Short mmCIF file of N, CA and C in Angstrom, two decimals:
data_model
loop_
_atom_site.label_atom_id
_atom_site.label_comp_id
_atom_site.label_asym_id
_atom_site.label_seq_id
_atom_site.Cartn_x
_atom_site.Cartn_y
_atom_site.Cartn_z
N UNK A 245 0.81 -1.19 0.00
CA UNK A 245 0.00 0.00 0.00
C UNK A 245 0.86 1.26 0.00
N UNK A 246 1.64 1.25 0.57
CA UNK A 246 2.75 2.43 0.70
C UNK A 246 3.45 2.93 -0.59
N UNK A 247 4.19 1.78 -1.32
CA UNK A 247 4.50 1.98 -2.58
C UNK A 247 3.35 2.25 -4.05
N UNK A 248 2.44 2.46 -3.24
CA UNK A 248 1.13 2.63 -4.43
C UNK A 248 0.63 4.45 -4.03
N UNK A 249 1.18 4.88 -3.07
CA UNK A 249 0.71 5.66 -2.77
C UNK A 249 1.39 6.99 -3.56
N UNK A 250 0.59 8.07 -3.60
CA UNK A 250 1.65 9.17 -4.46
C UNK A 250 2.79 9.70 -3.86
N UNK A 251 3.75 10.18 -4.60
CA UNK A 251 5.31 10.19 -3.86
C UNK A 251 5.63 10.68 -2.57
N UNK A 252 4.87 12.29 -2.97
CA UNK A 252 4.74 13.25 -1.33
C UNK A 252 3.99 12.38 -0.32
N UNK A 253 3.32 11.76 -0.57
CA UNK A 253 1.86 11.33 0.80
C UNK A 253 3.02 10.02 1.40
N UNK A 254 3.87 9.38 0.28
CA UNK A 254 4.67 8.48 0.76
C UNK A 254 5.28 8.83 1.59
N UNK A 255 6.73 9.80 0.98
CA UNK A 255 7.39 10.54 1.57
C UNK A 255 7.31 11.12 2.72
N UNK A 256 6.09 11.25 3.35
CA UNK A 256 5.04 12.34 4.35
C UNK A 256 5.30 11.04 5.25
N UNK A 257 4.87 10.11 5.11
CA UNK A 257 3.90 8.62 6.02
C UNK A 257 5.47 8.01 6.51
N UNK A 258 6.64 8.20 5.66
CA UNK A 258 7.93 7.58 6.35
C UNK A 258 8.24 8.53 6.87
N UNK A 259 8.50 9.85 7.01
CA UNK A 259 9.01 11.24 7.94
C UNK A 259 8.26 10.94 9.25
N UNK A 260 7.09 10.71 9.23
CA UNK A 260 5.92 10.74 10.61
C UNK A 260 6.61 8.89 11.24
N UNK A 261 6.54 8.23 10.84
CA UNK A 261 7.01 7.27 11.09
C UNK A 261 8.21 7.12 11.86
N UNK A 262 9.20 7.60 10.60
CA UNK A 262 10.42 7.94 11.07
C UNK A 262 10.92 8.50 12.67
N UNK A 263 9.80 9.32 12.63
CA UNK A 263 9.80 10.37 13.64
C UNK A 263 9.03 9.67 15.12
N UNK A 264 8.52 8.70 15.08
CA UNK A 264 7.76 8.21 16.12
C UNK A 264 8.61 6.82 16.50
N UNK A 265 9.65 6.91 16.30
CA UNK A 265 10.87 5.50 16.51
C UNK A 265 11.09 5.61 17.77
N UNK A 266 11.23 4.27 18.50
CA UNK A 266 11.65 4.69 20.08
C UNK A 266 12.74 4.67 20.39
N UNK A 267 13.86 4.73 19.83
CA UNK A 267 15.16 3.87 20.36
C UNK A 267 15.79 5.30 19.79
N UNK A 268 15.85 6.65 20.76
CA UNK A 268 16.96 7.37 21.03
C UNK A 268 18.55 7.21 20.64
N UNK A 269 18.85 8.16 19.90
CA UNK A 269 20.22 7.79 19.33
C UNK A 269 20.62 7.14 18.82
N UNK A 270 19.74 6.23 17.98
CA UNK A 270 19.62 5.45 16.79
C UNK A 270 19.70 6.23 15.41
N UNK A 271 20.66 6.50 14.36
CA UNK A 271 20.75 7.41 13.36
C UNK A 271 19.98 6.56 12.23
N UNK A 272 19.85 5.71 11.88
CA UNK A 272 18.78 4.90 10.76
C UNK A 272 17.04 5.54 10.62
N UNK A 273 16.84 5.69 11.69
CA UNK A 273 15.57 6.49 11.14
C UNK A 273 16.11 7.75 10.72
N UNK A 274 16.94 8.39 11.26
CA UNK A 274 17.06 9.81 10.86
C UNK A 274 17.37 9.56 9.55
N UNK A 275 18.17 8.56 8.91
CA UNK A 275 18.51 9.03 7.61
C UNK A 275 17.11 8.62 6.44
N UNK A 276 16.15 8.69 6.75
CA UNK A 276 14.73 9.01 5.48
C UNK A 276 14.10 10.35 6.09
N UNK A 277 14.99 11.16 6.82
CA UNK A 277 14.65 12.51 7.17
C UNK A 277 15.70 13.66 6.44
N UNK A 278 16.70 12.68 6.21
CA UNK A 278 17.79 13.28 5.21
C UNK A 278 17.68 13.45 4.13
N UNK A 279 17.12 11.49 3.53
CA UNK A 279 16.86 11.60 2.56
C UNK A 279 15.69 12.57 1.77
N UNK A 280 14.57 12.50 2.49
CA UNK A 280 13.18 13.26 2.28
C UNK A 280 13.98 14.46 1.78
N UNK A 281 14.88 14.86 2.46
CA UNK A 281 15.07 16.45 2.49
C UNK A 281 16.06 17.11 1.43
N UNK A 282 17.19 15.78 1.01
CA UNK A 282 18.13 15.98 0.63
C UNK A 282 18.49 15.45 -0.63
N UNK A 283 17.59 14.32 -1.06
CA UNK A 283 17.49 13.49 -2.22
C UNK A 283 16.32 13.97 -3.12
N UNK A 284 15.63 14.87 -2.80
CA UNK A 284 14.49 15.16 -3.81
C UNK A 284 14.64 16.71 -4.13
N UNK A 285 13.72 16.91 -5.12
CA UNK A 285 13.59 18.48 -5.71
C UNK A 285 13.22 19.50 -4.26
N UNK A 286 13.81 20.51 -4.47
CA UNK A 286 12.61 21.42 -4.07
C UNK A 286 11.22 21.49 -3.69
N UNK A 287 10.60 21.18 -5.44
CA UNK A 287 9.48 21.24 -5.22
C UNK A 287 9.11 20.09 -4.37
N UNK A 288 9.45 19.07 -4.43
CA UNK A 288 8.82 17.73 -3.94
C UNK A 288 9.08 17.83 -2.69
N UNK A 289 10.03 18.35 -1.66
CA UNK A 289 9.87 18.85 -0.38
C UNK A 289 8.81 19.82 0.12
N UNK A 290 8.44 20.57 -0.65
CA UNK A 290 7.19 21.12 -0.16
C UNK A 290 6.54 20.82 -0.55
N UNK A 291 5.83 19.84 -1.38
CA UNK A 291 4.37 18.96 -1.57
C UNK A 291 4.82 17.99 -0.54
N UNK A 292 6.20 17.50 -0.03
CA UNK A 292 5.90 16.57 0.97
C UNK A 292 5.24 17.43 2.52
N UNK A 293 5.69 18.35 3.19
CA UNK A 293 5.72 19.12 3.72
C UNK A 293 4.08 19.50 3.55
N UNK A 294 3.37 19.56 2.49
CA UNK A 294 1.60 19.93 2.12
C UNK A 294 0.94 18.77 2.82
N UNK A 295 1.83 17.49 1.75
CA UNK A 295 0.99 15.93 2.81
C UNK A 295 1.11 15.90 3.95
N UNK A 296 2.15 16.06 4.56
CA UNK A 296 2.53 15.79 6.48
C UNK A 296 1.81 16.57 6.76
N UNK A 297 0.92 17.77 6.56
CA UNK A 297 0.38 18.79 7.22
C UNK A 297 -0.96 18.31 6.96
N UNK A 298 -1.48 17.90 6.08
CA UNK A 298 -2.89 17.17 5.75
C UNK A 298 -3.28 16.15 6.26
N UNK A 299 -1.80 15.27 6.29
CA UNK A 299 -2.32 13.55 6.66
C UNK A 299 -2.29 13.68 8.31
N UNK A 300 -1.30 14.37 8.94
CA UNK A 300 -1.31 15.14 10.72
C UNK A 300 -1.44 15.61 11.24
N UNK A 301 -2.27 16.71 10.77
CA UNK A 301 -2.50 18.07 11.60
C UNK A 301 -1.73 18.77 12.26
N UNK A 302 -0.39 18.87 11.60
CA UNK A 302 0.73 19.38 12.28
C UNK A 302 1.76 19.66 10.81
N UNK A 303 2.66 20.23 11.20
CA UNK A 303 4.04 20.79 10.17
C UNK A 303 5.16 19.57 10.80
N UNK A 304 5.57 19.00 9.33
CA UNK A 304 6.94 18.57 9.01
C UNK A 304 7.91 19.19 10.07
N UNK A 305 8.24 20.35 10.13
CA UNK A 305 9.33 21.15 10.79
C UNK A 305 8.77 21.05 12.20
N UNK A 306 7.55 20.92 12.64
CA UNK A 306 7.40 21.49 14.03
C UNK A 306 7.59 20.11 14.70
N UNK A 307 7.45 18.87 14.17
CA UNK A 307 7.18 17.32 14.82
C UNK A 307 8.64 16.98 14.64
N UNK A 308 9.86 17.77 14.14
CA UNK A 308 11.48 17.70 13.43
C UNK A 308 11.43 18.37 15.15
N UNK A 309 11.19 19.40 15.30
CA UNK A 309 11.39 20.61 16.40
C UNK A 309 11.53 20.12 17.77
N UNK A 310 10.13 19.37 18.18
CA UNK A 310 9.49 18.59 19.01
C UNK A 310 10.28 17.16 19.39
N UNK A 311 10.86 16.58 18.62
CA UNK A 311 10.37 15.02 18.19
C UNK A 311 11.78 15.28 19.64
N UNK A 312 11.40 14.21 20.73
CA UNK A 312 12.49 14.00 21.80
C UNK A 312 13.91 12.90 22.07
N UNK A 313 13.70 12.36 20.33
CA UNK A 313 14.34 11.96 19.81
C UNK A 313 15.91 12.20 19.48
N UNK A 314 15.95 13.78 18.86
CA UNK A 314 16.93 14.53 19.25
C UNK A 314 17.24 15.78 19.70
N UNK A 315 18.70 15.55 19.83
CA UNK A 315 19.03 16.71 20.80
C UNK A 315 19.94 17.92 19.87
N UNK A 316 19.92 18.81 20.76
CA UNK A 316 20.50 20.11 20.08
C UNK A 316 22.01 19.65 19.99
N UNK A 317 22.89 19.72 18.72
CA UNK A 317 22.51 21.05 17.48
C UNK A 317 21.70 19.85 16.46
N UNK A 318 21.74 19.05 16.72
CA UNK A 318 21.30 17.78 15.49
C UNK A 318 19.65 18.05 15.08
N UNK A 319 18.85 18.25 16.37
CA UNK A 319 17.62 18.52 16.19
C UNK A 319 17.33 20.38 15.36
N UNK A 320 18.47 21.18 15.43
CA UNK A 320 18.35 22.34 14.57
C UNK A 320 18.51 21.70 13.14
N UNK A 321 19.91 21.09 13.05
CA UNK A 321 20.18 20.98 11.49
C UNK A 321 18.76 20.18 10.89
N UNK A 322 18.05 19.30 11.67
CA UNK A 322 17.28 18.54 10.60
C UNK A 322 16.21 19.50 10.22
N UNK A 323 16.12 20.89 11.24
CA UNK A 323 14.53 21.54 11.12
C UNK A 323 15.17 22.08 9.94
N UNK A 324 16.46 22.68 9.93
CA UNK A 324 16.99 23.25 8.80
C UNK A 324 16.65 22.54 7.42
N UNK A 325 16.72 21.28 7.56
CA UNK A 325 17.27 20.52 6.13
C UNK A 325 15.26 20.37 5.77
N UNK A 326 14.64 20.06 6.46
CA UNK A 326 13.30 19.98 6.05
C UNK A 326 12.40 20.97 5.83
N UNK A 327 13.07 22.28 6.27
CA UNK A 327 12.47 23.36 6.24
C UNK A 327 12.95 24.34 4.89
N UNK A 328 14.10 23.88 4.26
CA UNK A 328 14.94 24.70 3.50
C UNK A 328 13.99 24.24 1.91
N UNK A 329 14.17 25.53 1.58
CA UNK A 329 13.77 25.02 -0.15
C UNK A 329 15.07 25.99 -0.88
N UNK A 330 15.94 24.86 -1.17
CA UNK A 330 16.95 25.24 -1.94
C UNK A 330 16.76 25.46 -3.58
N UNK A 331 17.46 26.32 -3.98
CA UNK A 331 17.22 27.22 -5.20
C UNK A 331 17.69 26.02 -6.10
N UNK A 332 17.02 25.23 -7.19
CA UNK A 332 17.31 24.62 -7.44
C UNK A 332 17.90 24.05 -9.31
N UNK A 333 18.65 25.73 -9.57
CA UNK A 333 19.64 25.72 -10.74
C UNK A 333 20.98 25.60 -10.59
N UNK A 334 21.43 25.84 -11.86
CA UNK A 334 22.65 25.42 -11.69
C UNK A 334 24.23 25.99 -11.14
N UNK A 335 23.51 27.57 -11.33
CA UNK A 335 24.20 28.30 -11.20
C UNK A 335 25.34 28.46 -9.91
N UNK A 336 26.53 28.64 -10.00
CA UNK A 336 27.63 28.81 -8.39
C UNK A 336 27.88 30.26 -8.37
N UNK A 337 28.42 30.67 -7.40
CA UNK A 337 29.65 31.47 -7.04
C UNK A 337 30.69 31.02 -6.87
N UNK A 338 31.70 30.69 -7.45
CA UNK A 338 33.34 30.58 -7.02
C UNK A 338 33.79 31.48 -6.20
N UNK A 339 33.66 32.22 -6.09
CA UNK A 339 34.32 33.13 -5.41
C UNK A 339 33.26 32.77 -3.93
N UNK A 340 32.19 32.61 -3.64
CA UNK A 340 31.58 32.37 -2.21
C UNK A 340 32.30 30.73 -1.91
N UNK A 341 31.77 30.06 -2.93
CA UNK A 341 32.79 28.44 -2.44
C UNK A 341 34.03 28.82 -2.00
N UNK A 342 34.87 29.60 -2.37
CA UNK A 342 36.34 30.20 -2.02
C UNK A 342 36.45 30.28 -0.48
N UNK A 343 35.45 31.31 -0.26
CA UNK A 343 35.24 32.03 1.04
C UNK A 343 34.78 31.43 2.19
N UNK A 344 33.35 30.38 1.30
CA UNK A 344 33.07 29.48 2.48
C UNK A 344 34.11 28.30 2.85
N UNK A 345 34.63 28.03 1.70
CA UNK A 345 35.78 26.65 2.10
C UNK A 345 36.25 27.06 3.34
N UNK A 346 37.43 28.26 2.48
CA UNK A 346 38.42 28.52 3.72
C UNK A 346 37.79 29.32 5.22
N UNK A 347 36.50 29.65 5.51
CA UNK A 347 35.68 29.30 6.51
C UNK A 347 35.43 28.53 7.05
N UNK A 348 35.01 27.75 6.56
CA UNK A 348 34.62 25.88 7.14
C UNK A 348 36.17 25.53 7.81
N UNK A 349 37.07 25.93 7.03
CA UNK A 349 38.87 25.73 7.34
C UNK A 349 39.36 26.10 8.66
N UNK A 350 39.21 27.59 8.57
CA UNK A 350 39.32 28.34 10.00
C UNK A 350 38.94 27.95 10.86
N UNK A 351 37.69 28.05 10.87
CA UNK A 351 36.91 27.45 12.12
C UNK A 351 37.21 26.21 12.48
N UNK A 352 37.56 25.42 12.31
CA UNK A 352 37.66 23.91 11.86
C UNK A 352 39.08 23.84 12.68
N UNK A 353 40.06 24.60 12.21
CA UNK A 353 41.72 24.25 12.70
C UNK A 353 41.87 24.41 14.17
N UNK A 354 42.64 23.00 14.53
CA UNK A 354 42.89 22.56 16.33
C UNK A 354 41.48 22.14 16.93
N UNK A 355 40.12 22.27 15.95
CA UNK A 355 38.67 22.24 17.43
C UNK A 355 38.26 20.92 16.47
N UNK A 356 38.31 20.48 15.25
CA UNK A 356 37.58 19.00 14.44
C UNK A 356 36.21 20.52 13.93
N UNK A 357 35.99 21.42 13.61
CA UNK A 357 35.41 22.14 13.42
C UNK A 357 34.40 22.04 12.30
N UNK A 358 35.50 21.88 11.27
CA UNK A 358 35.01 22.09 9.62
C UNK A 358 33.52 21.40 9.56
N UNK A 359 33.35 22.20 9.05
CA UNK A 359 31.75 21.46 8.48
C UNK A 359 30.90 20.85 9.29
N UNK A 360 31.11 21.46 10.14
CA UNK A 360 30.50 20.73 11.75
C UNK A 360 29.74 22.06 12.49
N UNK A 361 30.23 23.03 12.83
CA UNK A 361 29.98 23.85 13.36
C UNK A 361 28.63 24.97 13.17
N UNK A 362 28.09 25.93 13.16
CA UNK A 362 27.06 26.71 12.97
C UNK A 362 26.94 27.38 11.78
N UNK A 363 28.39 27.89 11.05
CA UNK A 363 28.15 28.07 9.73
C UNK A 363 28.05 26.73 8.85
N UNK A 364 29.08 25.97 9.19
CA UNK A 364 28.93 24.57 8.62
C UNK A 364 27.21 23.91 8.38
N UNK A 365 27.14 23.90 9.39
CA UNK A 365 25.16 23.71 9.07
C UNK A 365 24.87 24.29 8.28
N UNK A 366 24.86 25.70 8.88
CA UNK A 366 23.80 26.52 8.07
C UNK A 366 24.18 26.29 6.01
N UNK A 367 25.57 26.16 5.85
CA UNK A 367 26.13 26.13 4.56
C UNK A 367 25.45 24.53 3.90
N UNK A 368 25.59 23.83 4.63
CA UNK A 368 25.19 22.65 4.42
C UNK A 368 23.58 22.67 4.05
N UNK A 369 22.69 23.54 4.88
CA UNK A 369 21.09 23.46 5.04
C UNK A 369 20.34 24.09 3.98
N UNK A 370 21.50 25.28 3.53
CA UNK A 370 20.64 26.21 2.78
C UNK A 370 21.31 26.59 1.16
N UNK A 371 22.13 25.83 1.04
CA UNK A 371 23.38 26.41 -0.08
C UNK A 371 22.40 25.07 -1.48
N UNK A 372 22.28 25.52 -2.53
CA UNK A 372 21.94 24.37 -3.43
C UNK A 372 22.67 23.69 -3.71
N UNK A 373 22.50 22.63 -4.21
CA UNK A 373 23.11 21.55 -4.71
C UNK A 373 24.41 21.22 -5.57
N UNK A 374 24.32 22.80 -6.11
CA UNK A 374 25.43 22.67 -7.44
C UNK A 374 26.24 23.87 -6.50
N UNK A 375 25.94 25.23 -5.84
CA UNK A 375 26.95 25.98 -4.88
C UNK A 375 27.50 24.74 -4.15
N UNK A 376 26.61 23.95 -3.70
CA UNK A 376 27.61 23.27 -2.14
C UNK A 376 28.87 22.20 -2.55
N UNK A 377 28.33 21.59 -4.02
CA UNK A 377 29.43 20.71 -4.60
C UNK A 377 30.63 21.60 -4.68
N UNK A 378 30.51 22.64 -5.20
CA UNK A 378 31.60 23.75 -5.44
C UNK A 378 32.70 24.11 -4.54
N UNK A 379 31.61 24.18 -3.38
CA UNK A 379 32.14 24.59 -1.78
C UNK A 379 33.07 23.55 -1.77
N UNK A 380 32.43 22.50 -1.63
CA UNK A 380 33.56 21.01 -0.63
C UNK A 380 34.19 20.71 -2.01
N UNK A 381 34.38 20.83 -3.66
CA UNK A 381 35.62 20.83 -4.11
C UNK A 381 36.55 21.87 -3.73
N UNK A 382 36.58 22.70 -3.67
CA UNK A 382 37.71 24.05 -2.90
C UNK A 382 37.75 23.29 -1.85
N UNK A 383 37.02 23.09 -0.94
CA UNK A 383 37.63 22.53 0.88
C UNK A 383 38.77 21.33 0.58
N UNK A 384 37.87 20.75 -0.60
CA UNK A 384 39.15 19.38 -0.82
C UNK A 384 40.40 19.96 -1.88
N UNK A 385 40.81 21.01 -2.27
CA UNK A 385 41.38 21.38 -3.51
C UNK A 385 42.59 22.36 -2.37
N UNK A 386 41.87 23.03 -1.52
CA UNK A 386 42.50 23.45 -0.90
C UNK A 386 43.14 23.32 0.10
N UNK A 387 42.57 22.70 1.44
CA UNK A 387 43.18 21.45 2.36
C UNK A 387 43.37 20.29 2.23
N UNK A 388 43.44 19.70 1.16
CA UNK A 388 44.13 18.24 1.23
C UNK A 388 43.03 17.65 1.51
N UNK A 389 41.76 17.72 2.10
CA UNK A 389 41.25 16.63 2.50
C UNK A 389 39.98 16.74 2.42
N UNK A 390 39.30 15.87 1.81
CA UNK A 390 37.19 16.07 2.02
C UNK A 390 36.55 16.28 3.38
N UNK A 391 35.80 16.92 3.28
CA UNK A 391 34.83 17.34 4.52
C UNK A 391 34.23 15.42 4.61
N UNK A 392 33.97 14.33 3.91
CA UNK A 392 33.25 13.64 4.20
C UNK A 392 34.98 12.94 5.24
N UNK A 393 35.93 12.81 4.93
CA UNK A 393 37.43 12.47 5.59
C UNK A 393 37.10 13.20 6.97
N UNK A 394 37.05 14.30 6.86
CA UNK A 394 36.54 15.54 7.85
C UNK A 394 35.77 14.98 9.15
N UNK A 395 34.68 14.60 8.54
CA UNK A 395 33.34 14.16 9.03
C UNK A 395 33.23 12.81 10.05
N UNK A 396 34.67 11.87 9.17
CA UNK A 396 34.56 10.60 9.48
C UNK A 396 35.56 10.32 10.75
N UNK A 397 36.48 11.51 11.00
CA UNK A 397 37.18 11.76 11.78
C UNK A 397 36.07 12.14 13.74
N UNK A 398 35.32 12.30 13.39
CA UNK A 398 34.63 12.61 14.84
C UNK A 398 33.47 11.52 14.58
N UNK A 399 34.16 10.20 14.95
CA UNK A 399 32.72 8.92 15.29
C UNK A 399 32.46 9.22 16.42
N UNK A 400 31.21 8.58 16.32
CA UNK A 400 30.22 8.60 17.26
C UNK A 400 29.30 9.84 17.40
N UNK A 401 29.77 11.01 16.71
CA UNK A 401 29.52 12.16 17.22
C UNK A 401 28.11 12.08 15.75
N UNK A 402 26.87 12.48 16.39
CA UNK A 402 25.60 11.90 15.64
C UNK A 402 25.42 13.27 14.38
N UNK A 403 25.46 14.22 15.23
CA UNK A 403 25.46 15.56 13.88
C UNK A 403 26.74 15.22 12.76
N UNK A 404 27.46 15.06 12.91
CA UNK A 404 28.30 14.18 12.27
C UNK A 404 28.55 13.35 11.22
N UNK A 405 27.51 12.20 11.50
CA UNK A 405 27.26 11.26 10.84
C UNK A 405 26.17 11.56 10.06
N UNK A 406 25.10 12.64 10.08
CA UNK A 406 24.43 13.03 9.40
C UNK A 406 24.68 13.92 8.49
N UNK A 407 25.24 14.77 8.76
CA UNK A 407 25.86 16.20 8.44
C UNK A 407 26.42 15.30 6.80
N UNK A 408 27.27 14.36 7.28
CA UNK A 408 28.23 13.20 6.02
C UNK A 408 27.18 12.98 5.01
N UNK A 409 25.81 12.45 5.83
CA UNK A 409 24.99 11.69 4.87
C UNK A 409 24.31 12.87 3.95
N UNK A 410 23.59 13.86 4.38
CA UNK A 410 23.49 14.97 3.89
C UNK A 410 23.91 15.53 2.69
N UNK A 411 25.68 15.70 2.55
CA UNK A 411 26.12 15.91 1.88
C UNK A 411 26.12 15.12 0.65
N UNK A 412 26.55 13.74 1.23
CA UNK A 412 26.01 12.70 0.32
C UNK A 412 24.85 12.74 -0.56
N UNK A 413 23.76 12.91 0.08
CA UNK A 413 22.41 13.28 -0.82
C UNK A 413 22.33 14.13 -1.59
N UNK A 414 23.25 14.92 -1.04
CA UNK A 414 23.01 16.60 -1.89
C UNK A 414 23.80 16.47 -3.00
N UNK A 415 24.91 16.25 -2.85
CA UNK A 415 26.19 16.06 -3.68
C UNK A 415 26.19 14.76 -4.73
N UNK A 416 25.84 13.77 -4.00
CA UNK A 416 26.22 12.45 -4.61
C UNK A 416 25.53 10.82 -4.04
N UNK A 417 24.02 11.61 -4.65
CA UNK A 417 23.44 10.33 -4.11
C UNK A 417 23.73 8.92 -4.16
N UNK A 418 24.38 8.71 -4.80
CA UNK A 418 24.67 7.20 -5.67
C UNK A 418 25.16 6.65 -4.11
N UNK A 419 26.15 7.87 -3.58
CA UNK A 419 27.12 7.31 -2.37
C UNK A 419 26.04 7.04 -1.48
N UNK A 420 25.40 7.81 -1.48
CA UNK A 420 24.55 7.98 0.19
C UNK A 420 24.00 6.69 -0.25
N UNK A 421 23.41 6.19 -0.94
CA UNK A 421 22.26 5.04 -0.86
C UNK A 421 23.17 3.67 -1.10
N UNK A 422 24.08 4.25 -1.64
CA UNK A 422 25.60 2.51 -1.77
C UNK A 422 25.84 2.22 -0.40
N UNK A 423 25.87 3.29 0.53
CA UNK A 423 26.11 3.29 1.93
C UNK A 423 25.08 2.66 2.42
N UNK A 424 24.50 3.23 2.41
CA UNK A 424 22.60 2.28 3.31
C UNK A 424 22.29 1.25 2.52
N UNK A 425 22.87 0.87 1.74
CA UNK A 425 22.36 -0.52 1.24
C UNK A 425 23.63 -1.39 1.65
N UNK A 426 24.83 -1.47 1.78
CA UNK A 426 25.82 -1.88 2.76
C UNK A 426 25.33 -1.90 3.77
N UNK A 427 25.38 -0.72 4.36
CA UNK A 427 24.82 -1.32 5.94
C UNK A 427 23.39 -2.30 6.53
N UNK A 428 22.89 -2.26 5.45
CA UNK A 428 20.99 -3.03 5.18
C UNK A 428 21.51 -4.24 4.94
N UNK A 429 22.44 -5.02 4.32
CA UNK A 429 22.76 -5.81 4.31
C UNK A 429 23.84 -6.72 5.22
N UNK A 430 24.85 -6.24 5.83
CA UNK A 430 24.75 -6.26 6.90
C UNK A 430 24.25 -6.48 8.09
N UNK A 431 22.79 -6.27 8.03
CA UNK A 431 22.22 -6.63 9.72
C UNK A 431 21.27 -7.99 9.07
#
């Protein structure tokens, strides 16, 4: 029944789901809150965002807000990522990827910072698809090393491990879902 259903109302029925999991600090549900957010258009985030509000009597973002599931900063970035409608051409700035790299850089040097931190989110939450690829080639062009290297360096740490998958979706879905189908197989 689920797979018969139209994409958003789908999309809608695994977020609410997702979101009603009991097992605290478990990152597997979070990632079809990533995906919802991070693997589809624009538009299709806010027709999902129309269904969750129809099929629950409540907002996508506010049950993200609420859900006691997680904790701050992890529970900001996801309101971010479900709440964001990223501009969705092709167009970059080089010169802002420049600026944000070696930002993400700064902040980042002696603390595990990069791409972790409050601009890091926010760059991550709100930047489109084709700016943010731009961004983390300069971060990798210019420090030696990928933000996902970056990322993989602070285990355990749950914003973290999302923040990775995120990018993944945004950047290079093929990875994000080669990943969850490894680990799906696996258990």
């Amino acid at each position: 029944m689920l797979w018969t259903m139209d994409p958003a109302a789908r999309d809608a029925k695994l977020a609410n789901e997702a979101l009603k999991k009991k097992k605290k600090g478990e990152l597997r549900h979070i990632w079809v809150l990533v995906e919802v957010a991070c693997a589809s258009s624009p538009d299709h985030l806010v027709a999902v965002r129309k269904a969750y509000r129809a099929a629950y009597a409540s907002s996508l973002e506010e049950d993200v807000a609420s859900c006691s599931l997680f904790g701050d900063p992890l529970r900001r970035f996801l309101v971010r990522l479900v709440s964001s409608y990223r501009f969705g051409g092709g167009g970059v700035d080089g010169e802002l990827a420049s600026a944000e790299a070696a930002e993400r850089h700064d902040a980042g040097v002696g603390r595990g910072q990069a791409l972790h931190g409050d601009d890091g989110v926010r760059i991550v939450g709100t930047r489109s698809k084709a700016q943010l690829a731009v961004t983390l080639e300069r971060y990798r062009q210019e420090h030696g090393k990928g933000s996902d290297e970056v990322l993989d360096g602070r285990r355990g740490d749950q914003l973290a491990a999302v923040l990775k998958a995120a990018l993944w979706c945004l950047t290079s879905p093929e990875k994000h879902f080669a990943e969850v189908n490894k680990i799906d197989r696996t258990r």
